[in-house]
Amino acid sequence: APSLAAGAMMSFALSLDDLVLASFVSGPGSTTLPMEVFSAVRLGVKPEINAVASLILLAVSLVTFLVWFFSRRAEEHRKKAIQQAIDEASAESWKQPDVRRPKSPTAA
C-alpha cells in the first residue's frame, strides 16, 4: 500500500509539472492537452475527458503488455539456446576419447 501511495503522489506531481510547463511554454492562442484537461476538470468532467483518459490508459496498458510478452518470449528462446549449447557441449565431451600424452621421462 505505501508503494501505491508513493506512485500516486509521483504521478500527480509529474502531471502537475506537465500542466505548469505547458502553460508557460505554449503560445497565447494555443491550448495543449494538459491545459485542456485541467480546464475541463475545473469546469466539470465532460465525456470527452473520460474518453481521452481511457484511450491513454488503454495505450499504456497495451504497450506494457507487448513489452512483457516479447521480453518473456526472448527470455524463453535465450534459455533454450543456452540449454541446447550445454547439451551439445556435454555430448561432444562424451564422444571424444580421453587421449593424454604420455609423460616423457626427461621432463623435470
PDB file of C-alpha atoms in Angstrom:
ATOM      1  CA  ALA A   1       0.000   0.000   0.000  1.00  0.00           C
ATOM      2  CA  PRO A   2       2.807   2.519   0.658  1.00  0.00           C
ATOM      3  CA  SER A   3       4.184   1.941  -2.821  1.00  0.00           C
ATOM      4  CA  LEU A   4       0.784   2.686  -4.361  1.00  0.00           C
ATOM      5  CA  ALA A   5       0.521   5.919  -2.411  1.00  0.00           C
ATOM      6  CA  ALA A   6       4.034   6.896  -3.466  1.00  0.00           C
ATOM      7  CA  GLY A   7       3.204   6.108  -7.086  1.00  0.00           C
ATOM      8  CA  ALA A   8       0.035   8.177  -6.900  1.00  0.00           C
ATOM      9  CA  MET A   9       1.925  11.136  -5.456  1.00  0.00           C
ATOM     10  CA  MET A  10       4.633  10.846  -8.105  1.00  0.00           C
ATOM     11  CA  SER A  11       2.117  10.707 -10.939  1.00  0.00           C
ATOM     12  CA  PHE A  12       0.255  13.692  -9.509  1.00  0.00           C
ATOM     13  CA  ALA A  13       3.476  15.690  -9.243  1.00  0.00           C
ATOM     14  CA  LEU A  14       4.522  14.810 -12.781  1.00  0.00           C
ATOM     15  CA  SER A  15       1.128  15.655 -14.258  1.00  0.00           C
ATOM     16  CA  LEU A  16       1.044  18.950 -12.368  1.00  0.00           C
ATOM     17  CA  ASP A  17       4.509  19.698 -13.715  1.00  0.00           C
ATOM     18  CA  ASP A  18       3.245  18.983 -17.249  1.00  0.00           C
ATOM     19  CA  LEU A  19       0.443  21.477 -16.735  1.00  0.00           C
ATOM     20  CA  VAL A  20       2.748  24.201 -15.426  1.00  0.00           C
ATOM     21  CA  LEU A  21       5.300  23.592 -18.165  1.00  0.00           C
ATOM     22  CA  ALA A  22       2.619  23.586 -20.875  1.00  0.00           C
ATOM     23  CA  SER A  23       1.099  26.825 -19.604  1.00  0.00           C
ATOM     24  CA  PHE A  24       4.490  28.577 -19.625  1.00  0.00           C
ATOM     25  CA  VAL A  25       5.716  27.251 -22.967  1.00  0.00           C
ATOM     26  CA  SER A  26       2.535  27.412 -25.052  1.00  0.00           C
ATOM     27  CA  GLY A  27       1.724  30.496 -27.035  1.00  0.00           C
ATOM     28  CA  PRO A  28      -1.204  32.810 -26.306  1.00  0.00           C
ATOM     29  CA  GLY A  29      -3.543  31.212 -28.847  1.00  0.00           C
ATOM     30  CA  SER A  30      -2.684  27.564 -28.279  1.00  0.00           C
ATOM     31  CA  THR A  31      -4.183  25.091 -25.857  1.00  0.00           C
ATOM     32  CA  THR A  32      -2.283  21.907 -25.053  1.00  0.00           C
ATOM     33  CA  LEU A  33      -3.796  18.653 -23.816  1.00  0.00           C
ATOM     34  CA  PRO A  34      -2.800  19.142 -20.140  1.00  0.00           C
ATOM     35  CA  MET A  35      -4.297  22.652 -20.179  1.00  0.00           C
ATOM     36  CA  GLU A  36      -7.487  21.383 -21.807  1.00  0.00           C
ATOM     37  CA  VAL A  37      -7.848  18.557 -19.288  1.00  0.00           C
ATOM     38  CA  PHE A  38      -7.228  20.893 -16.340  1.00  0.00           C
ATOM     39  CA  SER A  39      -9.768  23.454 -17.532  1.00  0.00           C
ATOM     40  CA  ALA A  40     -12.315  20.721 -18.248  1.00  0.00           C
ATOM     41  CA  VAL A  41     -11.869  19.208 -14.790  1.00  0.00           C
ATOM     42  CA  ARG A  42     -12.176  22.623 -13.191  1.00  0.00           C
ATOM     43  CA  LEU A  43     -15.441  23.321 -15.032  1.00  0.00           C
ATOM     44  CA  GLY A  44     -16.790  19.780 -14.774  1.00  0.00           C
ATOM     45  CA  VAL A  45     -15.741  16.491 -16.300  1.00  0.00           C
ATOM     46  CA  LYS A  46     -17.013  16.029 -19.829  1.00  0.00           C
ATOM     47  CA  PRO A  47     -17.350  12.650 -21.528  1.00  0.00           C
ATOM     48  CA  GLU A  48     -14.526  13.638 -23.883  1.00  0.00           C
ATOM     49  CA  ILE A  49     -12.109  13.856 -20.963  1.00  0.00           C
ATOM     50  CA  ASN A  50     -13.148  10.393 -19.813  1.00  0.00           C
ATOM     51  CA  ALA A  51     -12.619   9.102 -23.352  1.00  0.00           C
ATOM     52  CA  VAL A  52      -9.147  10.656 -23.589  1.00  0.00           C
ATOM     53  CA  ALA A  53      -8.173   9.205 -20.208  1.00  0.00           C
ATOM     54  CA  SER A  54      -9.466   5.788 -21.253  1.00  0.00           C
ATOM     55  CA  LEU A  55      -7.525   5.890 -24.519  1.00  0.00           C
ATOM     56  CA  ILE A  56      -4.322   6.893 -22.753  1.00  0.00           C
ATOM     57  CA  LEU A  57      -4.786   4.122 -20.190  1.00  0.00           C
ATOM     58  CA  LEU A  58      -5.509   1.598 -22.935  1.00  0.00           C
ATOM     59  CA  ALA A  59      -2.439   2.632 -24.941  1.00  0.00           C
ATOM     60  CA  VAL A  60      -0.126   2.429 -21.927  1.00  0.00           C
ATOM     61  CA  SER A  61      -1.575  -0.949 -20.922  1.00  0.00           C
ATOM     62  CA  LEU A  62      -1.182  -2.307 -24.444  1.00  0.00           C
ATOM     63  CA  VAL A  63       2.435  -1.166 -24.727  1.00  0.00           C
ATOM     64  CA  THR A  64       3.219  -2.605 -21.283  1.00  0.00           C
ATOM     65  CA  PHE A  65       1.662  -5.949 -22.211  1.00  0.00           C
ATOM     66  CA  LEU A  66       3.522  -6.117 -25.530  1.00  0.00           C
ATOM     67  CA  VAL A  67       6.858  -5.352 -23.888  1.00  0.00           C
ATOM     68  CA  TRP A  68       6.208  -8.021 -21.248  1.00  0.00           C
ATOM     69  CA  PHE A  69       5.104 -10.590 -23.853  1.00  0.00           C
ATOM     70  CA  PHE A  70       8.048 -10.123 -26.207  1.00  0.00           C
ATOM     71  CA  SER A  71      10.614  -9.970 -23.420  1.00  0.00           C
ATOM     72  CA  ARG A  72       9.216 -13.214 -21.990  1.00  0.00           C
ATOM     73  CA  ARG A  73       9.456 -14.875 -25.406  1.00  0.00           C
ATOM     74  CA  ALA A  74      13.022 -13.653 -25.857  1.00  0.00           C
ATOM     75  CA  GLU A  75      13.956 -14.950 -22.406  1.00  0.00           C
ATOM     76  CA  GLU A  76      12.489 -18.388 -23.204  1.00  0.00           C
ATOM     77  CA  HIS A  77      14.390 -18.539 -26.507  1.00  0.00           C
ATOM     78  CA  ARG A  78      17.591 -17.493 -24.738  1.00  0.00           C
ATOM     79  CA  LYS A  79      17.168 -20.205 -22.088  1.00  0.00           C
ATOM     80  CA  LYS A  80      16.510 -22.844 -24.763  1.00  0.00           C
ATOM     81  CA  ALA A  81      19.600 -21.774 -26.712  1.00  0.00           C
ATOM     82  CA  ILE A  82      21.763 -21.908 -23.594  1.00  0.00           C
ATOM     83  CA  GLN A  83      20.435 -25.346 -22.660  1.00  0.00           C
ATOM     84  CA  GLN A  84      20.972 -26.597 -26.211  1.00  0.00           C
ATOM     85  CA  ALA A  85      24.566 -25.317 -26.196  1.00  0.00           C
ATOM     86  CA  ILE A  86      25.207 -27.008 -22.845  1.00  0.00           C
ATOM     87  CA  ASP A  87      23.706 -30.279 -24.094  1.00  0.00           C
ATOM     88  CA  GLU A  88      25.775 -30.176 -27.296  1.00  0.00           C
ATOM     89  CA  ALA A  89      28.969 -29.422 -25.389  1.00  0.00           C
ATOM     90  CA  SER A  90      28.396 -32.271 -22.945  1.00  0.00           C
ATOM     91  CA  ALA A  91      27.558 -34.655 -25.805  1.00  0.00           C
ATOM     92  CA  GLU A  92      30.790 -33.703 -27.596  1.00  0.00           C
ATOM     93  CA  SER A  93      32.847 -34.282 -24.466  1.00  0.00           C
ATOM     94  CA  TRP A  94      31.386 -37.780 -24.060  1.00  0.00           C
ATOM     95  CA  LYS A  95      32.109 -38.693 -27.703  1.00  0.00           C
ATOM     96  CA  GLN A  96      35.799 -37.825 -27.682  1.00  0.00           C
ATOM     97  CA  PRO A  97      38.128 -40.307 -26.018  1.00  0.00           C
ATOM     98  CA  ASP A  98      40.332 -39.050 -23.232  1.00  0.00           C
ATOM     99  CA  VAL A  99      43.682 -39.027 -25.010  1.00  0.00           C
ATOM    100  CA  ARG A 100      46.581 -37.839 -22.919  1.00  0.00           C
ATOM    101  CA  ARG A 101      50.176 -37.521 -23.880  1.00  0.00           C
ATOM    102  CA  PRO A 102      52.483 -39.901 -22.117  1.00  0.00           C
ATOM    103  CA  LYS A 103      54.836 -38.167 -19.766  1.00  0.00           C
ATOM    104  CA  SER A 104      58.346 -38.013 -21.092  1.00  0.00           C
ATOM    105  CA  PRO A 105      60.996 -39.272 -18.702  1.00  0.00           C
ATOM    106  CA  THR A 106      63.276 -36.310 -19.484  1.00  0.00           C
ATOM    107  CA  ALA A 107      60.773 -33.658 -18.403  1.00  0.00           C
ATOM    108  CA  ALA A 108      61.618 -32.420 -14.960  1.00  0.00           C
TER     109      ALA A 108
END
